[in-house]
Structures are given as structure tokens and as C-alpha cells.
Amino acid sequence: MERAQALLQQKSALESEIQRLDLDLRGHGVDRTEPLVDAGGFPRSDIDILAVRQIRQALNCKQNDLRALMDEVAAQLVSLHQSTKADA
């Protein structure tokens, strides 16, 4: 039970970090999928492309971490449910 609660706390922390990074990205005037080049294929001059790419990379890593953590949470909850069922 403690392990599941610890995992859920980690999940909340990751979600908060993802929200913070998303807000930081929007502060640069772009979202996660908006192109970083103009219609002519040149880098946009109105944004800091390096910073945006770094934030996007961090967001992708955090999203992957969250998916892996959610899989672990699901496995832990199944295990907890099975042990509770066996005790009854």
C-alpha cells in the first residue's frame, strides 16, 4: 500500500512538472506541435528556438516517465488488489 501511495505522489509531482514546462513553452509563444520554421523554411525569428527545443525535449521525457510510472502504478494496484483478495 505504501508503495502505491509513493508512486501516486511521484505521479502528481511529474504532472506538476509537465504543467510547469507547458506554461514555460507557452510563455515563448508556441505550443508542443507548432512549427519552428516559417513558410519559407527558415527558423522563426520571433522565438528562441533553442529554448523551445529544450523545453519540448524535457516535456517528451517527462511524458515518457509519466507513462512508465502509470504502468507501474497499474501493476502495483493489481498486485495490491490480488493480495487483498487472497487475504479475504
CSV table of N, CA, C and O in Angstrom, one decimal:
chain,number,residue,atom,x,y,z
A,1,MET,N,0.8,-1.2,0.0
A,1,MET,CA,0.0,0.0,0.0
A,1,MET,C,0.9,1.3,0.0
A,1,MET,O,0.6,2.2,-0.7
A,2,GLU,N,1.9,1.2,0.8
A,2,GLU,CA,2.8,2.4,0.8
A,2,GLU,C,3.5,2.7,-0.5
A,2,GLU,O,3.7,3.8,-0.9
A,3,ARG,N,3.8,1.6,-1.2
A,3,ARG,CA,4.5,1.7,-2.5
A,3,ARG,C,3.5,2.4,-3.5
A,3,ARG,O,3.9,3.3,-4.2
A,4,ALA,N,2.3,2.0,-3.5
A,4,ALA,CA,1.3,2.6,-4.4
A,4,ALA,C,1.1,4.1,-4.1
A,4,ALA,O,1.0,4.9,-5.0
A,5,GLN,N,1.1,4.4,-2.8
A,5,GLN,CA,0.9,5.8,-2.4
A,5,GLN,C,2.2,6.6,-2.8
A,5,GLN,O,2.0,7.8,-3.3
A,6,ALA,N,3.3,6.1,-2.7
A,6,ALA,CA,4.6,6.7,-3.1
A,6,ALA,C,4.6,7.0,-4.6
A,6,ALA,O,4.9,8.0,-5.1
A,7,LEU,N,4.1,6.0,-5.4
A,7,LEU,CA,4.0,6.1,-6.8
A,7,LEU,C,3.0,7.2,-7.2
A,7,LEU,O,3.3,7.9,-8.2
A,8,LEU,N,1.9,7.3,-6.5
A,8,LEU,CA,0.9,8.3,-6.8
A,8,LEU,C,1.4,9.7,-6.5
A,8,LEU,O,1.1,10.7,-7.2
A,9,GLN,N,2.3,9.8,-5.5
A,9,GLN,CA,2.9,11.1,-5.2
A,9,GLN,C,3.9,11.5,-6.3
A,9,GLN,O,4.0,12.6,-6.7
A,10,GLN,N,4.6,10.5,-6.8
A,10,GLN,CA,5.6,10.7,-7.9
A,10,GLN,C,4.8,11.2,-9.1
A,10,GLN,O,5.2,12.1,-9.9
A,11,LYS,N,3.6,10.5,-9.3
A,11,LYS,CA,2.8,10.9,-10.5
A,11,LYS,C,2.3,12.4,-10.4
A,11,LYS,O,2.4,13.1,-11.3
A,12,SER,N,1.9,12.8,-9.2
A,12,SER,CA,1.5,14.2,-9.0
A,12,SER,C,2.6,15.1,-9.3
A,12,SER,O,2.5,16.2,-9.9
A,13,ALA,N,3.8,14.8,-8.8
A,13,ALA,CA,5.0,15.6,-9.0
A,13,ALA,C,5.3,15.7,-10.5
A,13,ALA,O,5.6,16.8,-11.0
A,14,LEU,N,5.3,14.6,-11.2
A,14,LEU,CA,5.5,14.6,-12.6
A,14,LEU,C,4.5,15.5,-13.4
A,14,LEU,O,4.8,16.2,-14.3
A,15,GLU,N,3.2,15.3,-13.0
A,15,GLU,CA,2.2,16.1,-13.7
A,15,GLU,C,2.4,17.6,-13.4
A,15,GLU,O,2.2,18.4,-14.3
A,16,SER,N,2.8,18.0,-12.2
A,16,SER,CA,3.1,19.4,-11.9
A,16,SER,C,4.2,19.9,-12.8
A,16,SER,O,4.2,21.0,-13.3
A,17,GLU,N,5.3,19.1,-12.9
A,17,GLU,CA,6.4,19.5,-13.7
A,17,GLU,C,6.0,19.6,-15.2
A,17,GLU,O,6.5,20.5,-15.9
A,18,ILE,N,5.2,18.7,-15.7
A,18,ILE,CA,4.7,18.8,-17.1
A,18,ILE,C,3.9,20.1,-17.3
A,18,ILE,O,4.1,20.8,-18.3
A,19,GLN,N,3.1,20.4,-16.3
A,19,GLN,CA,2.3,21.7,-16.4
A,19,GLN,C,3.2,22.9,-16.4
A,19,GLN,O,3.0,23.8,-17.2
A,20,ARG,N,4.2,22.9,-15.6
A,20,ARG,CA,5.1,24.0,-15.5
A,20,ARG,C,5.9,24.2,-16.8
A,20,ARG,O,6.0,25.3,-17.3
A,21,LEU,N,6.3,23.0,-17.4
A,21,LEU,CA,7.1,23.1,-18.6
A,21,LEU,C,6.1,23.6,-19.8
A,21,LEU,O,6.6,24.3,-20.6
A,22,ASP,N,4.9,23.1,-19.7
A,22,ASP,CA,3.9,23.5,-20.8
A,22,ASP,C,3.7,25.0,-20.7
A,22,ASP,O,3.6,25.7,-21.7
A,23,LEU,N,3.5,25.6,-19.5
A,23,LEU,CA,3.4,27.0,-19.3
A,23,LEU,C,4.6,27.8,-19.8
A,23,LEU,O,4.5,28.8,-20.4
A,24,ASP,N,5.8,27.2,-19.5
A,24,ASP,CA,7.0,27.9,-19.9
A,24,ASP,C,7.1,27.9,-21.4
A,24,ASP,O,7.5,28.9,-22.0
A,25,LEU,N,6.6,26.8,-22.0
A,25,LEU,CA,6.6,26.7,-23.5
A,25,LEU,C,5.7,27.8,-24.1
A,25,LEU,O,6.0,28.5,-25.0
A,26,ARG,N,4.5,27.9,-23.5
A,26,ARG,CA,3.5,28.9,-24.0
A,26,ARG,C,4.0,30.3,-23.7
A,26,ARG,O,3.7,31.2,-24.5
A,27,GLY,N,4.9,30.5,-22.7
A,27,GLY,CA,5.5,31.8,-22.5
A,27,GLY,C,6.4,32.2,-23.6
A,27,GLY,O,6.6,33.4,-23.8
A,28,HIS,N,6.9,31.2,-24.4
A,28,HIS,CA,7.7,31.5,-25.5
A,28,HIS,C,6.8,31.8,-26.8
A,28,HIS,O,7.4,32.0,-27.9
A,29,GLY,N,5.5,31.6,-26.7
A,29,GLY,CA,4.6,31.9,-27.8
A,29,GLY,C,4.4,30.7,-28.7
A,29,GLY,O,3.9,30.9,-29.8
A,30,VAL,N,4.7,29.5,-28.3
A,30,VAL,CA,4.4,28.3,-29.1
A,30,VAL,C,3.8,27.2,-28.2
A,30,VAL,O,3.8,27.3,-27.0
A,31,ASP,N,3.3,26.2,-28.9
A,31,ASP,CA,2.8,25.0,-28.2
A,31,ASP,C,3.7,23.8,-28.5
A,31,ASP,O,4.8,24.0,-29.1
A,32,ARG,N,3.2,22.7,-28.2
A,32,ARG,CA,4.1,21.5,-28.4
A,32,ARG,C,4.3,21.1,-29.8
A,32,ARG,O,5.2,20.4,-30.1
A,33,THR,N,3.4,21.5,-30.7
A,33,THR,CA,3.4,21.0,-32.1
A,33,THR,C,3.6,22.1,-33.1
A,33,THR,O,3.8,21.8,-34.3
A,34,GLU,N,3.6,23.3,-32.7
A,34,GLU,CA,3.7,24.4,-33.6
A,34,GLU,C,5.1,24.4,-34.3
A,34,GLU,O,6.1,24.2,-33.7
A,35,PRO,N,5.1,24.6,-35.6
A,35,PRO,CA,6.4,24.6,-36.3
A,35,PRO,C,7.4,25.7,-35.9
A,35,PRO,O,6.9,26.8,-35.5
A,36,LEU,N,8.7,25.4,-35.9
A,36,LEU,CA,9.7,26.4,-35.5
A,36,LEU,C,10.3,27.1,-36.7
A,36,LEU,O,11.3,27.8,-36.6
A,37,VAL,N,9.7,26.8,-37.9
A,37,VAL,CA,10.2,27.4,-39.1
A,37,VAL,C,9.0,28.2,-39.7
A,37,VAL,O,7.9,27.9,-39.5
A,38,ASP,N,9.4,29.2,-40.5
A,38,ASP,CA,8.3,30.0,-41.2
A,38,ASP,C,7.9,29.3,-42.5
A,38,ASP,O,8.4,28.2,-42.8
A,39,ALA,N,7.1,30.0,-43.3
A,39,ALA,CA,6.6,29.4,-44.5
A,39,ALA,C,7.7,29.1,-45.5
A,39,ALA,O,7.6,28.2,-46.4
A,40,GLY,N,8.8,29.9,-45.4
A,40,GLY,CA,9.9,29.7,-46.3
A,40,GLY,C,10.9,28.6,-45.9
A,40,GLY,O,11.8,28.4,-46.6
A,41,GLY,N,10.6,28.0,-44.7
A,41,GLY,CA,11.5,27.0,-44.2
A,41,GLY,C,12.7,27.5,-43.4
A,41,GLY,O,13.6,26.8,-43.0
A,42,PHE,N,12.6,28.8,-43.1
A,42,PHE,CA,13.7,29.4,-42.3
A,42,PHE,C,13.3,29.4,-40.8
A,42,PHE,O,12.1,29.5,-40.5
A,43,PRO,N,14.3,29.3,-39.9
A,43,PRO,CA,13.9,29.4,-38.5
A,43,PRO,C,13.2,30.7,-38.1
A,43,PRO,O,13.5,31.8,-38.7
A,44,ARG,N,12.2,30.6,-37.3
A,44,ARG,CA,11.4,31.7,-36.9
A,44,ARG,C,12.3,32.7,-36.1
A,44,ARG,O,13.0,32.2,-35.2
A,45,SER,N,12.2,34.0,-36.4
A,45,SER,CA,13.0,34.9,-35.7
A,45,SER,C,12.3,35.5,-34.4
A,45,SER,O,12.9,36.2,-33.6
A,46,ASP,N,11.0,35.2,-34.2
A,46,ASP,CA,10.2,35.7,-33.1
A,46,ASP,C,10.3,34.8,-31.9
A,46,ASP,O,9.7,35.2,-30.8
A,47,ILE,N,11.0,33.7,-31.9
A,47,ILE,CA,11.1,32.8,-30.8
A,47,ILE,C,12.5,32.4,-30.6
A,47,ILE,O,13.4,32.4,-31.5
A,48,ASP,N,12.9,32.0,-29.4
A,48,ASP,CA,14.2,31.4,-29.0
A,48,ASP,C,14.1,29.9,-29.3
A,48,ASP,O,13.6,29.1,-28.5
A,49,ILE,N,14.5,29.5,-30.5
A,49,ILE,CA,14.3,28.1,-31.0
A,49,ILE,C,15.1,27.1,-30.1
A,49,ILE,O,14.5,26.1,-29.7
A,50,LEU,N,16.3,27.5,-29.6
A,50,LEU,CA,17.0,26.6,-28.7
A,50,LEU,C,16.2,26.3,-27.4
A,50,LEU,O,16.1,25.1,-27.0
A,51,ALA,N,15.7,27.3,-26.8
A,51,ALA,CA,15.0,27.2,-25.6
A,51,ALA,C,13.7,26.4,-25.8
A,51,ALA,O,13.4,25.5,-25.0
A,52,VAL,N,13.0,26.6,-26.9
A,52,VAL,CA,11.8,25.9,-27.2
A,52,VAL,C,12.1,24.4,-27.4
A,52,VAL,O,11.4,23.5,-26.9
A,53,ARG,N,13.1,24.1,-28.2
A,53,ARG,CA,13.5,22.7,-28.4
A,53,ARG,C,13.9,22.0,-27.1
A,53,ARG,O,13.5,20.9,-26.9
A,54,GLN,N,14.6,22.7,-26.2
A,54,GLN,CA,15.0,22.1,-24.9
A,54,GLN,C,13.7,21.8,-24.1
A,54,GLN,O,13.6,20.8,-23.4
A,55,ILE,N,12.8,22.8,-24.1
A,55,ILE,CA,11.6,22.6,-23.3
A,55,ILE,C,10.8,21.4,-23.9
A,55,ILE,O,10.2,20.6,-23.1
A,56,ARG,N,10.6,21.4,-25.2
A,56,ARG,CA,9.9,20.3,-25.8
A,56,ARG,C,10.5,19.0,-25.5
A,56,ARG,O,9.9,18.0,-25.3
A,57,GLN,N,11.9,18.9,-25.5
A,57,GLN,CA,12.6,17.6,-25.2
A,57,GLN,C,12.3,17.2,-23.8
A,57,GLN,O,12.0,16.1,-23.5
A,58,ALA,N,12.4,18.2,-22.9
A,58,ALA,CA,12.1,17.9,-21.5
A,58,ALA,C,10.6,17.4,-21.3
A,58,ALA,O,10.4,16.5,-20.5
A,59,LEU,N,9.7,18.0,-22.0
A,59,LEU,CA,8.3,17.6,-22.0
A,59,LEU,C,8.2,16.2,-22.5
A,59,LEU,O,7.4,15.4,-21.8
A,60,ASN,N,8.8,15.9,-23.6
A,60,ASN,CA,8.7,14.5,-24.1
A,60,ASN,C,9.3,13.5,-23.1
A,60,ASN,O,8.7,12.4,-22.9
A,61,CYS,N,10.4,13.8,-22.5
A,61,CYS,CA,11.0,12.9,-21.5
A,61,CYS,C,10.0,12.7,-20.3
A,61,CYS,O,9.8,11.6,-19.8
A,62,LYS,N,9.5,13.8,-19.8
A,62,LYS,CA,8.5,13.8,-18.6
A,62,LYS,C,7.3,13.0,-19.0
A,62,LYS,O,6.8,12.2,-18.2
A,63,GLN,N,6.8,13.1,-20.2
A,63,GLN,CA,5.6,12.4,-20.7
A,63,GLN,C,5.9,10.9,-20.7
A,63,GLN,O,5.1,10.0,-20.3
A,64,ASN,N,7.1,10.5,-21.2
A,64,ASN,CA,7.5,9.1,-21.2
A,64,ASN,C,7.7,8.6,-19.8
A,64,ASN,O,7.3,7.5,-19.5
A,65,ASP,N,8.3,9.4,-18.9
A,65,ASP,CA,8.4,9.0,-17.5
A,65,ASP,C,7.0,8.8,-16.9
A,65,ASP,O,6.8,7.8,-16.1
A,66,LEU,N,6.1,9.6,-17.2
A,66,LEU,CA,4.7,9.5,-16.6
A,66,LEU,C,4.0,8.2,-17.1
A,66,LEU,O,3.4,7.5,-16.4
A,67,ARG,N,4.2,7.9,-18.4
A,67,ARG,CA,3.6,6.7,-19.0
A,67,ARG,C,4.2,5.5,-18.2
A,67,ARG,O,3.5,4.6,-17.9
A,68,ALA,N,5.5,5.4,-18.1
A,68,ALA,CA,6.2,4.3,-17.4
A,68,ALA,C,5.7,4.2,-15.9
A,68,ALA,O,5.4,3.1,-15.4
A,69,LEU,N,5.6,5.4,-15.3
A,69,LEU,CA,5.1,5.4,-13.9
A,69,LEU,C,3.7,4.9,-13.8
A,69,LEU,O,3.3,4.2,-12.9
A,70,MET,N,2.8,5.3,-14.8
A,70,MET,CA,1.4,4.9,-14.7
A,70,MET,C,1.3,3.3,-14.9
A,70,MET,O,0.5,2.7,-14.3
A,71,ASP,N,2.2,2.8,-15.8
A,71,ASP,CA,2.2,1.3,-15.9
A,71,ASP,C,2.6,0.7,-14.6
A,71,ASP,O,2.0,-0.4,-14.2
A,72,GLU,N,3.6,1.3,-13.9
A,72,GLU,CA,4.0,0.7,-12.6
A,72,GLU,C,2.9,0.9,-11.6
A,72,GLU,O,2.7,0.0,-10.7
A,73,VAL,N,2.2,2.0,-11.6
A,73,VAL,CA,1.0,2.2,-10.7
A,73,VAL,C,0.0,1.1,-10.9
A,73,VAL,O,-0.5,0.5,-10.0
A,74,ALA,N,-0.3,0.9,-12.2
A,74,ALA,CA,-1.3,-0.1,-12.5
A,74,ALA,C,-0.9,-1.5,-12.0
A,74,ALA,O,-1.7,-2.2,-11.4
A,75,ALA,N,0.3,-1.8,-12.2
A,75,ALA,CA,0.8,-3.1,-11.8
A,75,ALA,C,0.8,-3.2,-10.3
A,75,ALA,O,0.4,-4.3,-9.7
A,76,GLN,N,1.1,-2.2,-9.6
A,76,GLN,CA,1.1,-2.2,-8.1
A,76,GLN,C,-0.3,-2.3,-7.6
A,76,GLN,O,-0.6,-3.0,-6.6
A,77,LEU,N,-1.3,-1.6,-8.2
A,77,LEU,CA,-2.7,-1.7,-7.8
A,77,LEU,C,-3.3,-3.1,-8.0
A,77,LEU,O,-4.0,-3.6,-7.2
A,78,VAL,N,-2.9,-3.7,-9.2
A,78,VAL,CA,-3.3,-5.1,-9.4
A,78,VAL,C,-2.8,-6.0,-8.3
A,78,VAL,O,-3.5,-6.9,-7.8
A,79,SER,N,-1.5,-5.8,-8.0
A,79,SER,CA,-0.9,-6.7,-7.0
A,79,SER,C,-1.5,-6.5,-5.7
A,79,SER,O,-1.8,-7.4,-4.9
A,80,LEU,N,-1.8,-5.2,-5.3
A,80,LEU,CA,-2.4,-4.9,-4.1
A,80,LEU,C,-3.8,-5.5,-4.0
A,80,LEU,O,-4.2,-6.1,-3.0
A,81,HIS,N,-4.6,-5.4,-5.1
A,81,HIS,CA,-5.9,-6.0,-5.1
A,81,HIS,C,-5.9,-7.5,-5.0
A,81,HIS,O,-6.7,-8.1,-4.3
A,82,GLN,N,-4.9,-8.1,-5.6
A,82,GLN,CA,-4.8,-9.6,-5.5
A,82,GLN,C,-4.4,-10.0,-4.1
A,82,GLN,O,-5.0,-11.0,-3.6
A,83,SER,N,-3.6,-9.3,-3.5
A,83,SER,CA,-3.2,-9.7,-2.1
A,83,SER,C,-4.3,-9.4,-1.1
A,83,SER,O,-4.5,-10.2,-0.2
A,84,THR,N,-5.1,-8.4,-1.4
A,84,THR,CA,-6.3,-8.1,-0.5
A,84,THR,C,-7.3,-9.2,-0.7
A,84,THR,O,-8.0,-9.6,0.2
A,85,LYS,N,-7.5,-9.6,-2.0
A,85,LYS,CA,-8.5,-10.6,-2.3
A,85,LYS,C,-8.1,-12.0,-1.7
A,85,LYS,O,-8.9,-12.7,-1.2
A,86,ALA,N,-6.8,-12.2,-1.7
A,86,ALA,CA,-6.3,-13.5,-1.1
A,86,ALA,C,-6.4,-13.5,0.4
A,86,ALA,O,-6.6,-14.6,1.0
A,87,ASP,N,-6.3,-12.4,1.0
A,87,ASP,CA,-6.4,-12.3,2.5
A,87,ASP,C,-7.8,-12.5,3.0
A,87,ASP,O,-8.1,-12.9,4.1
A,88,ALA,N,-8.8,-12.1,2.1
A,88,ALA,CA,-10.2,-12.2,2.5
A,88,ALA,C,-10.8,-13.6,2.5
A,88,ALA,O,-10.4,-14.6,2.4
